[in-house]
Amino acid sequence: MQRPQVTQVPGELGITVIWPDLQATERAVNFRNPGGASRWHTDLVHELQPAGITHLHNDTVPPVGGDTLWASGYAAYEKLSPGFRKIIDGKYAVYRSAHAYLDRNDPQAGPKHIERVHPLVRVHPATGWKALWVNRAMTDRIVGLDRPESDAILNYLYHVYETNVDIQLRFKWTPGTSALWDNRITIHNASWDYGGRHPRHGTRVTSLAEKPFFDPSAPTRREALGLLDASELREKEQEVDGPL
C-alpha cells in the first residue's frame, strides 16, 4: 500500500519510513504534545478497504523508551456488557484520515481530510469474531446521533480500550527487530517517552484488507473459544430467557 503523504524508501514501492525526527520538522512537538504516532490509533481508516497487516522494522531505537503498545479489539468488545454491545452493534461511524489529501478532481480546493463510514463493530473474516473498531485519533462521530450523544459513547469506548491494561501488550524494541499486527482487531500507540532525545528510525509495509462488515450472528472470541466464566454464562442465559 502506497502512502503518498508519508516519506517513502527511494525505489521501494509501498515501503514507508518511520522517522519521528523528520516528522518533528513538519509539526512542533514537546512533552505535552508528543511526536510520532504517540496516540491510540489504527492505520488507514479512511480507505474503502482499510489496513490489514502491518510489518514494522526498526533499525534504530532509543536505549530507553520508545515502546509500542497494542490493545485488542476482540477483548475491548468483550469488556462491554451485553446490553451495551446491543447499543453499538450495527452502528456506523465516520472515520477521518490522519493526513489531508488533494482532490485530483479539484486540486485547487487545497488539501482536505478524507472521511469514510465504517461499522463500529466489525467481524474478522478469518476468525469470524466480533471486534470493537474505534480509536481516539481518527473516529470522528457515530452516524445518526447528535454530537453530544456520539461523544459520550465514543469517549466511553476509548476509555475501555485505553485503560484496561489486561487487554494490552507493550513491546520493547531492540535494534533490528520487527513486529507484525492486524489493524482490523487492534489499536496501537508509539510511546514518545524518550522525548526526541535519541534517534528512532525504521520502515513499514501495510497491506489493505477487506471492506469492514458486521454480522450480528458472529460470536465474541471468548464465546468461540469456550472461555466464558460463570457470570458471563448467566448473562447470556438472561439475554435468551429475560431477567429473572
mmCIF file of C-alpha atoms in Angstrom:
data_model
loop_
_atom_site.group_PDB
_atom_site.id
_atom_site.type_symbol
_atom_site.label_atom_id
_atom_site.label_comp_id
_atom_site.label_asym_id
_atom_site.label_seq_id
_atom_site.Cartn_x
_atom_site.Cartn_y
_atom_site.Cartn_z
ATOM 1 C CA MET A 1 0.000 0.000 0.000
ATOM 2 C CA GLN A 2 1.443 3.387 -1.021
ATOM 3 C CA ARG A 3 1.096 6.296 1.420
ATOM 4 C CA PRO A 4 1.568 9.476 -0.630
ATOM 5 C CA GLN A 5 1.686 11.750 2.432
ATOM 6 C CA VAL A 6 4.445 9.772 4.153
ATOM 7 C CA THR A 7 8.146 9.555 3.290
ATOM 8 C CA GLN A 8 8.898 6.538 1.087
ATOM 9 C CA VAL A 9 12.033 4.437 0.750
ATOM 10 C CA PRO A 10 13.511 5.505 -2.627
ATOM 11 C CA GLY A 11 12.928 2.889 -5.294
ATOM 12 C CA GLU A 12 10.879 0.628 -3.000
ATOM 13 C CA LEU A 13 7.188 0.955 -3.791
ATOM 14 C CA GLY A 14 4.952 0.831 -0.722
ATOM 15 C CA ILE A 15 7.721 0.886 1.910
ATOM 16 C CA THR A 16 7.425 3.946 4.132
ATOM 17 C CA VAL A 17 9.876 5.471 6.582
ATOM 18 C CA ILE A 18 9.265 5.772 10.320
ATOM 19 C CA TRP A 19 11.390 8.729 11.396
ATOM 20 C CA PRO A 20 9.979 10.934 14.194
ATOM 21 C CA ASP A 21 12.819 13.462 13.843
ATOM 22 C CA LEU A 22 11.679 14.173 10.288
ATOM 23 C CA GLN A 23 8.040 14.408 11.346
ATOM 24 C CA ALA A 24 9.056 16.909 14.027
ATOM 25 C CA THR A 25 10.192 19.299 11.277
ATOM 26 C CA GLU A 26 6.605 19.341 9.983
ATOM 27 C CA ARG A 27 4.814 19.658 13.332
ATOM 28 C CA ALA A 28 6.257 21.086 16.525
ATOM 29 C CA VAL A 29 6.410 18.520 19.337
ATOM 30 C CA ASN A 30 7.027 18.711 23.062
ATOM 31 C CA PHE A 31 6.274 16.791 26.245
ATOM 32 C CA ARG A 32 2.603 17.802 26.288
ATOM 33 C CA ASN A 33 2.182 17.319 22.539
ATOM 34 C CA PRO A 34 4.388 14.348 21.679
ATOM 35 C CA GLY A 35 5.561 13.487 18.216
ATOM 36 C CA GLY A 36 5.430 10.429 16.022
ATOM 37 C CA ALA A 37 2.435 8.141 16.392
ATOM 38 C CA SER A 38 2.056 8.768 20.129
ATOM 39 C CA ARG A 39 -1.702 8.440 20.247
ATOM 40 C CA TRP A 40 -4.012 5.461 20.132
ATOM 41 C CA HIS A 41 -4.939 4.774 16.516
ATOM 42 C CA THR A 42 -5.134 2.229 13.752
ATOM 43 C CA ASP A 43 -3.823 2.787 10.259
ATOM 44 C CA LEU A 44 -5.568 3.993 7.099
ATOM 45 C CA VAL A 45 -9.109 4.073 8.478
ATOM 46 C CA HIS A 46 -10.177 6.423 5.677
ATOM 47 C CA GLU A 47 -9.676 3.805 2.975
ATOM 48 C CA LEU A 48 -12.652 1.976 1.485
ATOM 49 C CA GLN A 49 -10.699 -1.155 2.415
ATOM 50 C CA PRO A 50 -8.666 -0.097 5.479
ATOM 51 C CA ALA A 51 -5.363 -1.527 6.618
ATOM 52 C CA GLY A 52 -4.896 -5.230 7.262
ATOM 53 C CA ILE A 53 -1.467 -6.485 8.315
ATOM 54 C CA THR A 54 1.365 -4.068 9.087
ATOM 55 C CA HIS A 55 5.026 -5.069 9.231
ATOM 56 C CA LEU A 56 7.227 -2.578 11.082
ATOM 57 C CA HIS A 57 11.001 -2.961 11.257
ATOM 58 C CA ASN A 58 13.052 -0.655 13.491
ATOM 59 C CA ASP A 59 16.765 -0.458 12.757
ATOM 60 C CA THR A 60 17.479 2.381 15.210
ATOM 61 C CA VAL A 61 15.741 2.744 18.575
ATOM 62 C CA PRO A 62 16.300 4.753 21.778
ATOM 63 C CA PRO A 63 18.297 2.987 24.508
ATOM 64 C CA VAL A 64 15.370 3.551 26.875
ATOM 65 C CA GLY A 65 11.734 4.136 25.948
ATOM 66 C CA GLY A 66 10.066 4.259 22.564
ATOM 67 C CA ASP A 67 7.985 1.135 23.185
ATOM 68 C CA THR A 68 4.911 0.374 21.089
ATOM 69 C CA LEU A 69 1.638 -0.588 22.759
ATOM 70 C CA TRP A 70 -1.239 -2.543 21.248
ATOM 71 C CA ALA A 71 -4.755 -3.123 22.566
ATOM 72 C CA SER A 72 -7.061 -5.931 21.464
ATOM 73 C CA GLY A 73 -10.317 -5.099 19.698
ATOM 74 C CA TYR A 74 -11.636 -8.572 20.490
ATOM 75 C CA ALA A 75 -11.076 -8.054 24.211
ATOM 76 C CA ALA A 76 -12.279 -4.435 24.215
ATOM 77 C CA TYR A 77 -15.609 -5.590 22.797
ATOM 78 C CA GLU A 78 -15.779 -8.381 25.378
ATOM 79 C CA LYS A 79 -15.264 -5.844 28.184
ATOM 80 C CA LEU A 80 -18.633 -4.297 27.304
ATOM 81 C CA SER A 81 -21.826 -5.547 28.908
ATOM 82 C CA PRO A 82 -24.196 -7.497 26.639
ATOM 83 C CA GLY A 83 -26.654 -4.615 26.891
ATOM 84 C CA PHE A 84 -24.098 -2.056 25.780
ATOM 85 C CA ARG A 85 -22.998 -4.270 22.906
ATOM 86 C CA LYS A 86 -26.576 -4.151 21.632
ATOM 87 C CA ILE A 87 -26.385 -0.343 21.585
ATOM 88 C CA ILE A 88 -23.357 -0.260 19.283
ATOM 89 C CA ASP A 89 -23.847 -3.444 17.234
ATOM 90 C CA GLY A 90 -24.744 -2.473 13.685
ATOM 91 C CA LYS A 91 -23.948 1.213 14.244
ATOM 92 C CA TYR A 92 -21.684 3.086 11.847
ATOM 93 C CA ALA A 93 -19.159 5.843 12.469
ATOM 94 C CA VAL A 94 -17.298 8.410 10.396
ATOM 95 C CA TYR A 95 -13.534 7.805 10.314
ATOM 96 C CA ARG A 96 -11.190 10.643 9.349
ATOM 97 C CA SER A 97 -7.802 10.371 7.655
ATOM 98 C CA ALA A 98 -4.670 11.271 9.606
ATOM 99 C CA HIS A 99 -3.401 13.396 6.716
ATOM 100 C CA ALA A 100 -5.016 15.853 4.325
ATOM 101 C CA TYR A 101 -5.017 14.992 0.622
ATOM 102 C CA LEU A 102 -5.523 16.898 -2.604
ATOM 103 C CA ASP A 103 -8.642 16.007 -4.560
ATOM 104 C CA ARG A 104 -7.422 15.008 -8.021
ATOM 105 C CA ASN A 105 -10.715 16.281 -9.455
ATOM 106 C CA ASP A 106 -10.411 19.643 -7.698
ATOM 107 C CA PRO A 107 -6.779 20.218 -6.669
ATOM 108 C CA GLN A 108 -7.234 23.975 -6.376
ATOM 109 C CA ALA A 109 -9.545 23.430 -3.403
ATOM 110 C CA GLY A 110 -6.482 22.553 -1.353
ATOM 111 C CA PRO A 111 -5.782 19.525 0.828
ATOM 112 C CA LYS A 112 -8.685 18.048 2.766
ATOM 113 C CA HIS A 113 -9.085 15.195 5.197
ATOM 114 C CA ILE A 114 -10.905 12.158 3.829
ATOM 115 C CA GLU A 115 -13.906 10.787 5.700
ATOM 116 C CA ARG A 116 -15.223 7.250 5.380
ATOM 117 C CA VAL A 117 -18.122 5.425 7.043
ATOM 118 C CA HIS A 118 -17.403 2.027 8.611
ATOM 119 C CA PRO A 119 -19.073 -0.133 11.298
ATOM 120 C CA LEU A 120 -18.174 0.470 14.952
ATOM 121 C CA VAL A 121 -18.006 -3.278 15.484
ATOM 122 C CA ARG A 122 -16.528 -5.384 12.716
ATOM 123 C CA VAL A 123 -16.083 -9.109 12.169
ATOM 124 C CA HIS A 124 -12.725 -10.569 11.239
ATOM 125 C CA PRO A 125 -13.166 -12.701 8.101
ATOM 126 C CA ALA A 126 -10.652 -15.345 9.199
ATOM 127 C CA THR A 127 -11.800 -15.921 12.787
ATOM 128 C CA GLY A 128 -15.432 -14.830 12.433
ATOM 129 C CA TRP A 129 -15.203 -12.990 15.785
ATOM 130 C CA LYS A 130 -16.506 -9.524 16.654
ATOM 131 C CA ALA A 131 -14.054 -6.727 17.452
ATOM 132 C CA LEU A 132 -14.516 -3.152 18.605
ATOM 133 C CA TRP A 133 -13.085 -0.881 15.918
ATOM 134 C CA VAL A 134 -12.762 2.691 17.164
ATOM 135 C CA ASN A 135 -9.797 4.882 18.012
ATOM 136 C CA ARG A 136 -9.499 8.296 19.616
ATOM 137 C CA ALA A 137 -7.310 9.768 16.883
ATOM 138 C CA MET A 138 -9.462 9.065 13.840
ATOM 139 C CA THR A 139 -13.025 8.079 14.790
ATOM 140 C CA ASP A 140 -14.952 11.316 14.434
ATOM 141 C CA ARG A 141 -18.626 10.622 15.156
ATOM 142 C CA ILE A 142 -21.347 7.972 15.181
ATOM 143 C CA VAL A 143 -23.765 8.170 12.282
ATOM 144 C CA GLY A 144 -27.335 9.065 13.240
ATOM 145 C CA LEU A 145 -26.557 10.504 16.685
ATOM 146 C CA ASP A 146 -26.271 14.097 17.831
ATOM 147 C CA ARG A 147 -22.703 15.142 18.568
ATOM 148 C CA PRO A 148 -23.089 15.091 22.402
ATOM 149 C CA GLU A 149 -24.608 11.587 22.239
ATOM 150 C CA SER A 150 -21.886 10.371 19.899
ATOM 151 C CA ASP A 151 -19.123 11.897 22.024
ATOM 152 C CA ALA A 152 -20.462 10.276 25.198
ATOM 153 C CA ILE A 153 -20.476 6.800 23.656
ATOM 154 C CA LEU A 154 -17.168 7.154 21.830
ATOM 155 C CA ASN A 155 -15.357 8.545 24.864
ATOM 156 C CA TYR A 156 -16.520 5.564 26.892
ATOM 157 C CA LEU A 157 -15.339 3.155 24.184
ATOM 158 C CA TYR A 158 -11.945 4.888 24.046
ATOM 159 C CA HIS A 159 -11.764 4.597 27.833
ATOM 160 C CA VAL A 160 -12.395 0.845 27.665
ATOM 161 C CA TYR A 161 -9.686 0.386 25.050
ATOM 162 C CA GLU A 162 -7.075 2.615 26.649
ATOM 163 C CA THR A 163 -7.388 1.905 30.385
ATOM 164 C CA ASN A 164 -7.788 -1.882 30.573
ATOM 165 C CA VAL A 165 -4.163 -2.942 30.806
ATOM 166 C CA ASP A 166 -5.109 -6.634 30.732
ATOM 167 C CA ILE A 167 -6.068 -6.302 27.057
ATOM 168 C CA GLN A 168 -2.855 -4.502 26.111
ATOM 169 C CA LEU A 169 0.632 -5.531 25.073
ATOM 170 C CA ARG A 170 3.771 -3.388 25.408
ATOM 171 C CA PHE A 171 6.677 -4.229 23.108
ATOM 172 C CA LYS A 172 10.259 -3.238 23.923
ATOM 173 C CA TRP A 173 12.174 -2.633 20.708
ATOM 174 C CA THR A 174 15.794 -3.573 20.157
ATOM 175 C CA PRO A 175 17.744 -2.614 17.026
ATOM 176 C CA GLY A 176 16.866 -4.815 14.071
ATOM 177 C CA THR A 177 13.591 -6.194 15.426
ATOM 178 C CA SER A 178 10.273 -6.400 13.584
ATOM 179 C CA ALA A 179 6.635 -6.549 14.625
ATOM 180 C CA LEU A 180 3.546 -7.607 12.697
ATOM 181 C CA TRP A 181 -0.019 -6.800 13.693
ATOM 182 C CA ASP A 182 -3.539 -6.858 12.324
ATOM 183 C CA ASN A 183 -5.103 -3.390 12.174
ATOM 184 C CA ARG A 184 -8.573 -4.927 11.903
ATOM 185 C CA ILE A 185 -8.519 -6.091 15.520
ATOM 186 C CA THR A 186 -6.087 -3.747 17.295
ATOM 187 C CA ILE A 187 -5.218 -0.153 18.010
ATOM 188 C CA HIS A 188 -1.652 0.908 18.764
ATOM 189 C CA ASN A 189 0.368 3.727 20.281
ATOM 190 C CA ALA A 190 4.072 4.560 19.939
ATOM 191 C CA SER A 191 5.376 5.898 23.241
ATOM 192 C CA TRP A 192 7.339 9.137 22.920
ATOM 193 C CA ASP A 193 8.718 8.896 26.452
ATOM 194 C CA TYR A 194 12.264 9.320 25.130
ATOM 195 C CA GLY A 195 11.261 12.891 24.237
ATOM 196 C CA GLY A 196 13.148 13.053 20.952
ATOM 197 C CA ARG A 197 16.486 12.861 22.776
ATOM 198 C CA HIS A 198 17.540 9.801 20.788
ATOM 199 C CA PRO A 199 17.006 8.796 17.149
ATOM 200 C CA ARG A 200 14.336 6.315 16.106
ATOM 201 C CA HIS A 201 14.181 5.040 12.554
ATOM 202 C CA GLY A 202 12.509 2.180 10.734
ATOM 203 C CA THR A 203 10.477 1.062 7.746
ATOM 204 C CA ARG A 204 6.892 -0.066 7.402
ATOM 205 C CA VAL A 205 4.772 -2.010 4.929
ATOM 206 C CA THR A 206 0.988 -2.153 5.270
ATOM 207 C CA SER A 207 -1.471 -4.208 3.266
ATOM 208 C CA LEU A 208 -5.087 -3.294 2.659
ATOM 209 C CA ALA A 209 -7.750 -5.734 3.829
ATOM 210 C CA GLU A 210 -11.437 -6.210 3.079
ATOM 211 C CA LYS A 211 -14.185 -3.633 3.425
ATOM 212 C CA PRO A 212 -15.243 -3.782 7.108
ATOM 213 C CA PHE A 213 -18.504 -5.600 7.755
ATOM 214 C CA PHE A 214 -20.723 -6.511 10.695
ATOM 215 C CA ASP A 215 -22.527 -9.811 11.234
ATOM 216 C CA PRO A 216 -24.979 -9.872 14.168
ATOM 217 C CA SER A 217 -24.701 -13.658 14.437
ATOM 218 C CA ALA A 218 -20.911 -13.613 14.884
ATOM 219 C CA PRO A 219 -19.616 -14.682 18.322
ATOM 220 C CA THR A 220 -17.100 -12.977 20.536
ATOM 221 C CA ARG A 221 -13.663 -14.519 20.835
ATOM 222 C CA ARG A 222 -14.388 -15.752 24.369
ATOM 223 C CA GLU A 223 -17.623 -17.365 23.227
ATOM 224 C CA ALA A 224 -15.958 -19.117 20.297
ATOM 225 C CA LEU A 225 -13.091 -20.455 22.422
ATOM 226 C CA GLY A 226 -15.266 -21.555 25.345
ATOM 227 C CA LEU A 227 -13.686 -19.054 27.740
ATOM 228 C CA LEU A 228 -16.842 -17.517 29.232
ATOM 229 C CA ASP A 229 -16.865 -17.604 33.033
ATOM 230 C CA ALA A 230 -19.905 -18.352 35.181
ATOM 231 C CA SER A 231 -21.080 -14.736 35.346
ATOM 232 C CA GLU A 232 -20.813 -14.335 31.573
ATOM 233 C CA LEU A 233 -22.793 -17.540 31.028
ATOM 234 C CA ARG A 234 -25.532 -16.252 33.350
ATOM 235 C CA GLU A 235 -25.655 -13.016 31.356
ATOM 236 C CA LYS A 236 -26.096 -14.993 28.149
ATOM 237 C CA GLU A 237 -28.908 -17.034 29.693
ATOM 238 C CA GLN A 238 -30.666 -13.846 30.789
ATOM 239 C CA GLU A 239 -30.363 -12.486 27.251
ATOM 240 C CA VAL A 240 -32.270 -15.520 25.992
ATOM 241 C CA ASP A 241 -34.741 -16.007 28.846
ATOM 242 C CA GLY A 242 -35.095 -12.410 30.005
ATOM 243 C CA PRO A 243 -34.399 -11.089 33.530
ATOM 244 C CA LEU A 244 -35.475 -13.260 36.449
#
